[in-house]
mmCIF file of the C-alpha atoms, coordinates in Angstrom:
data_MODEL
# 
_entry.id   MODEL 
# 
loop_
_atom_site.group_PDB 
_atom_site.id 
_atom_site.type_symbol 
_atom_site.label_atom_id 
_atom_site.label_alt_id 
_atom_site.label_comp_id 
_atom_site.label_asym_id 
_atom_site.label_entity_id 
_atom_site.label_seq_id 
_atom_site.pdbx_PDB_ins_code 
_atom_site.Cartn_x 
_atom_site.Cartn_y 
_atom_site.Cartn_z 
_atom_site.occupancy 
_atom_site.B_iso_or_equiv 
_atom_site.pdbx_formal_charge 
_atom_site.auth_seq_id 
_atom_site.auth_comp_id 
_atom_site.auth_asym_id 
_atom_site.auth_atom_id 
_atom_site.pdbx_PDB_model_num 
ATOM 1  C CA . MET A 1 1  ? -57.423 -24.586 -2.741  1.00 0.00 ? 1  MET A CA 1 
ATOM 2  C CA . SER A 1 2  ? -55.759 -23.706 0.700   1.00 0.00 ? 2  SER A CA 1 
ATOM 3  C CA . ALA A 1 3  ? -52.923 -21.347 0.838   1.00 0.00 ? 3  ALA A CA 1 
ATOM 4  C CA . ILE A 1 4  ? -51.156 -23.452 3.626   1.00 0.00 ? 4  ILE A CA 1 
ATOM 5  C CA . THR A 1 5  ? -50.754 -27.214 3.720   1.00 0.00 ? 5  THR A CA 1 
ATOM 6  C CA . ASP A 1 6  ? -50.364 -28.642 7.329   1.00 0.00 ? 6  ASP A CA 1 
ATOM 7  C CA . PHE A 1 7  ? -47.778 -31.307 7.234   1.00 0.00 ? 7  PHE A CA 1 
ATOM 8  C CA . PRO A 1 8  ? -47.083 -33.405 10.286  1.00 0.00 ? 8  PRO A CA 1 
ATOM 9  C CA . LEU A 1 9  ? -43.532 -34.655 10.739  1.00 0.00 ? 9  LEU A CA 1 
ATOM 10 C CA . VAL A 1 10 ? -43.230 -38.370 11.623  1.00 0.00 ? 10 VAL A CA 1 
ATOM 11 C CA . VAL A 1 11 ? -39.599 -37.465 13.266  1.00 0.00 ? 11 VAL A CA 1 
ATOM 12 C CA . PRO A 1 12 ? -39.621 -33.989 14.716  1.00 0.00 ? 12 PRO A CA 1 
ATOM 13 C CA . VAL A 1 13 ? -36.760 -31.834 13.837  1.00 0.00 ? 13 VAL A CA 1 
ATOM 14 C CA . LYS A 1 14 ? -35.002 -28.952 15.875  1.00 0.00 ? 14 LYS A CA 1 
ATOM 15 C CA . ASP A 1 15 ? -34.874 -25.615 14.394  1.00 0.00 ? 15 ASP A CA 1 
ATOM 16 C CA . PHE A 1 16 ? -33.682 -22.485 16.317  1.00 0.00 ? 16 PHE A CA 1 
ATOM 17 C CA . GLY A 1 17 ? -33.591 -24.690 19.208  1.00 0.00 ? 17 GLY A CA 1 
ATOM 18 C CA . GLN A 1 18 ? -37.099 -25.262 19.044  1.00 0.00 ? 18 GLN A CA 1 
ATOM 19 C CA . THR A 1 19 ? -38.685 -28.765 18.321  1.00 0.00 ? 19 THR A CA 1 
ATOM 20 C CA . ILE A 1 20 ? -40.888 -28.795 15.318  1.00 0.00 ? 20 ILE A CA 1 
ATOM 21 C CA . SER A 1 21 ? -43.376 -31.534 14.847  1.00 0.00 ? 21 SER A CA 1 
ATOM 22 C CA . ALA A 1 22 ? -45.288 -30.148 12.182  1.00 0.00 ? 22 ALA A CA 1 
ATOM 23 C CA . LEU A 1 23 ? -44.952 -27.963 9.233   1.00 0.00 ? 23 LEU A CA 1 
ATOM 24 C CA . ALA A 1 24 ? -47.145 -25.302 7.629   1.00 0.00 ? 24 ALA A CA 1 
ATOM 25 C CA . ILE A 1 25 ? -46.118 -25.375 3.979   1.00 0.00 ? 25 ILE A CA 1 
ATOM 26 C CA . LYS A 1 26 ? -47.205 -22.387 1.699   1.00 0.00 ? 26 LYS A CA 1 
ATOM 27 C CA . ARG A 1 27 ? -47.808 -22.380 -1.715  1.00 0.00 ? 27 ARG A CA 1 
ATOM 28 C CA . PRO A 1 28 ? -45.177 -21.083 -3.950  1.00 0.00 ? 28 PRO A CA 1 
ATOM 29 C CA . THR A 1 29 ? -44.795 -17.897 -5.349  1.00 0.00 ? 29 THR A CA 1 
ATOM 30 C CA . GLY A 1 30 ? -44.224 -17.027 -9.140  1.00 0.00 ? 30 GLY A CA 1 
ATOM 31 C CA . LYS A 1 31 ? -41.043 -15.189 -8.011  1.00 0.00 ? 31 LYS A CA 1 
ATOM 32 C CA . GLN A 1 32 ? -39.909 -18.324 -5.959  1.00 0.00 ? 32 GLN A CA 1 
ATOM 33 C CA . ILE A 1 33 ? -40.697 -20.846 -8.946  1.00 0.00 ? 33 ILE A CA 1 
ATOM 34 C CA . ARG A 1 34 ? -38.487 -18.597 -11.098 1.00 0.00 ? 34 ARG A CA 1 
ATOM 35 C CA . GLN A 1 35 ? -35.823 -18.516 -8.764  1.00 0.00 ? 35 GLN A CA 1 
ATOM 36 C CA . HIS A 1 36 ? -35.923 -22.247 -8.280  1.00 0.00 ? 36 HIS A CA 1 
ATOM 37 C CA . GLY A 1 37 ? -37.555 -23.786 -11.357 1.00 0.00 ? 37 GLY A CA 1 
ATOM 38 C CA . LEU A 1 38 ? -39.785 -27.166 -11.123 1.00 0.00 ? 38 LEU A CA 1 
ATOM 39 C CA . PRO A 1 39 ? -39.084 -29.584 -8.175  1.00 0.00 ? 39 PRO A CA 1 
ATOM 40 C CA . TYR A 1 40 ? -39.035 -32.529 -10.779 1.00 0.00 ? 40 TYR A CA 1 
ATOM 41 C CA . ARG A 1 41 ? -38.282 -33.852 -13.976 1.00 0.00 ? 41 ARG A CA 1 
ATOM 42 C CA . VAL A 1 42 ? -40.210 -35.853 -16.631 1.00 0.00 ? 42 VAL A CA 1 
ATOM 43 C CA . ASN A 1 43 ? -38.287 -38.368 -18.318 1.00 0.00 ? 43 ASN A CA 1 
ATOM 44 C CA . ASP A 1 44 ? -38.712 -39.844 -21.845 1.00 0.00 ? 44 ASP A CA 1 
ATOM 45 C CA . ALA A 1 45 ? -41.105 -42.292 -20.374 1.00 0.00 ? 45 ALA A CA 1 
ATOM 46 C CA . GLY A 1 46 ? -43.359 -39.821 -18.936 1.00 0.00 ? 46 GLY A CA 1 
ATOM 47 C CA . GLU A 1 47 ? -42.379 -40.492 -15.356 1.00 0.00 ? 47 GLU A CA 1 
ATOM 48 C CA . VAL A 1 48 ? -41.720 -37.887 -12.776 1.00 0.00 ? 48 VAL A CA 1 
ATOM 49 C CA . GLN A 1 49 ? -38.320 -37.696 -11.264 1.00 0.00 ? 49 GLN A CA 1 
ATOM 50 C CA . ILE A 1 50 ? -38.259 -35.523 -8.078  1.00 0.00 ? 50 ILE A CA 1 
ATOM 51 C CA . HIS A 1 51 ? -35.204 -33.072 -7.816  1.00 0.00 ? 51 HIS A CA 1 
ATOM 52 C CA . MET A 1 52 ? -34.312 -33.447 -4.279  1.00 0.00 ? 52 MET A CA 1 
ATOM 53 C CA . GLY A 1 53 ? -32.157 -30.149 -4.363  1.00 0.00 ? 53 GLY A CA 1 
ATOM 54 C CA . VAL A 1 54 ? -34.739 -27.818 -5.591  1.00 0.00 ? 54 VAL A CA 1 
ATOM 55 C CA . VAL A 1 55 ? -37.082 -29.592 -3.340  1.00 0.00 ? 55 VAL A CA 1 
ATOM 56 C CA . CYS A 1 56 ? -35.147 -29.054 -0.114  1.00 0.00 ? 56 CYS A CA 1 
ATOM 57 C CA . ALA A 1 57 ? -34.769 -25.146 -1.353  1.00 0.00 ? 57 ALA A CA 1 
ATOM 58 C CA . TYR A 1 58 ? -38.319 -24.743 -1.478  1.00 0.00 ? 58 TYR A CA 1 
ATOM 59 C CA . ALA A 1 59 ? -38.966 -26.801 1.715   1.00 0.00 ? 59 ALA A CA 1 
ATOM 60 C CA . ALA A 1 60 ? -36.788 -24.500 3.741   1.00 0.00 ? 60 ALA A CA 1 
ATOM 61 C CA . GLU A 1 61 ? -38.701 -21.282 1.962   1.00 0.00 ? 61 GLU A CA 1 
ATOM 62 C CA . LEU A 1 62 ? -42.065 -22.530 2.024   1.00 0.00 ? 62 LEU A CA 1 
ATOM 63 C CA . ALA A 1 63 ? -41.952 -23.828 5.522   1.00 0.00 ? 63 ALA A CA 1 
ATOM 64 C CA . SER A 1 64 ? -39.904 -20.857 6.741   1.00 0.00 ? 64 SER A CA 1 
ATOM 65 C CA . VAL A 1 65 ? -37.248 -23.433 8.489   1.00 0.00 ? 65 VAL A CA 1 
ATOM 66 C CA . THR A 1 66 ? -33.714 -23.313 8.040   1.00 0.00 ? 66 THR A CA 1 
ATOM 67 C CA . ALA A 1 67 ? -32.006 -25.541 5.564   1.00 0.00 ? 67 ALA A CA 1 
ATOM 68 C CA . GLY A 1 68 ? -30.348 -27.295 8.525   1.00 0.00 ? 68 GLY A CA 1 
ATOM 69 C CA . ALA A 1 69 ? -33.922 -28.233 9.921   1.00 0.00 ? 69 ALA A CA 1 
ATOM 70 C CA . VAL A 1 70 ? -34.623 -29.445 6.198   1.00 0.00 ? 70 VAL A CA 1 
ATOM 71 C CA . ASP A 1 71 ? -31.241 -31.354 6.157   1.00 0.00 ? 71 ASP A CA 1 
ATOM 72 C CA . ALA A 1 72 ? -32.206 -32.926 9.338   1.00 0.00 ? 72 ALA A CA 1 
ATOM 73 C CA . MET A 1 73 ? -35.560 -34.460 8.118   1.00 0.00 ? 73 MET A CA 1 
ATOM 74 C CA . ASP A 1 74 ? -36.183 -38.147 8.473   1.00 0.00 ? 74 ASP A CA 1 
ATOM 75 C CA . PRO A 1 75 ? -36.156 -39.742 5.014   1.00 0.00 ? 75 PRO A CA 1 
ATOM 76 C CA . VAL A 1 76 ? -39.764 -40.693 5.288   1.00 0.00 ? 76 VAL A CA 1 
ATOM 77 C CA . ASP A 1 77 ? -40.759 -36.902 6.190   1.00 0.00 ? 77 ASP A CA 1 
ATOM 78 C CA . LEU A 1 78 ? -38.561 -35.786 3.433   1.00 0.00 ? 78 LEU A CA 1 
ATOM 79 C CA . ASN A 1 79 ? -39.867 -37.887 0.602   1.00 0.00 ? 79 ASN A CA 1 
ATOM 80 C CA . LYS A 1 80 ? -43.277 -37.137 1.627   1.00 0.00 ? 80 LYS A CA 1 
ATOM 81 C CA . LEU A 1 81 ? -42.781 -33.412 1.717   1.00 0.00 ? 81 LEU A CA 1 
ATOM 82 C CA . ALA A 1 82 ? -40.982 -33.621 -1.883  1.00 0.00 ? 82 ALA A CA 1 
ATOM 83 C CA . TRP A 1 83 ? -44.326 -34.813 -3.093  1.00 0.00 ? 83 TRP A CA 1 
ATOM 84 C CA . VAL A 1 84 ? -46.423 -32.343 -1.425  1.00 0.00 ? 84 VAL A CA 1 
ATOM 85 C CA . ILE A 1 85 ? -44.108 -29.697 -2.912  1.00 0.00 ? 85 ILE A CA 1 
ATOM 86 C CA . ALA A 1 86 ? -44.243 -31.347 -6.341  1.00 0.00 ? 86 ALA A CA 1 
ATOM 87 C CA . GLY A 1 87 ? -48.187 -31.721 -5.941  1.00 0.00 ? 87 GLY A CA 1 
ATOM 88 C CA . PHE A 1 88 ? -48.244 -27.837 -6.005  1.00 0.00 ? 88 PHE A CA 1 
ATOM 89 C CA . PHE A 1 89 ? -47.173 -28.265 -9.799  1.00 0.00 ? 89 PHE A CA 1 
ATOM 90 C CA . LEU A 1 90 ? -48.714 -31.293 -10.670 1.00 0.00 ? 90 LEU A CA 1 
ATOM 91 C CA . ASN A 1 91 ? -52.141 -30.939 -9.039  1.00 0.00 ? 91 ASN A CA 1 
ATOM 92 C CA . SER A 1 92 ? -54.887 -31.195 -11.502 1.00 0.00 ? 92 SER A CA 1 
ATOM 93 C CA . GLU A 1 93 ? -56.196 -27.638 -9.852  1.00 0.00 ? 93 GLU A CA 1 
ATOM 94 C CA . SER A 1 94 ? -53.274 -25.971 -10.746 1.00 0.00 ? 94 SER A CA 1 
ATOM 95 C CA . ALA A 1 95 ? -53.951 -26.857 -14.358 1.00 0.00 ? 95 ALA A CA 1 
ATOM 96 C CA . THR A 1 96 ? -56.993 -24.998 -14.410 1.00 0.00 ? 96 THR A CA 1 
ATOM 97 C CA . PRO A 1 97 ? -56.607 -21.720 -16.045 1.00 0.00 ? 97 PRO A CA 1 
ATOM 98 C CA . VAL A 1 98 ? -57.850 -18.558 -13.774 1.00 0.00 ? 98 VAL A CA 1 
ATOM 99 C CA . THR A 1 99 ? -60.025 -16.244 -16.216 1.00 0.00 ? 99 THR A CA 1 
# 
């Protein structure tokens, strides 16, 4: 699995005066996971519910952009990004123990 996921934005955002049309999303580290926790919850019915506050904290760190850039993201981009970030935790490959 690649350490960086390329994520094109449907609607570019500005960060530090530059227009960003794609993000390079790094995999979270153990330290980041300890700091932020899981970006989702599983309810009693077994459904995954995204925790957007946690997703946005991860997004800024993993893409090396400001929180303001994340706040300016189009809802479609932010929703897709939420599932990319959750996928780091939900992906079946991440469930395979490394020995």
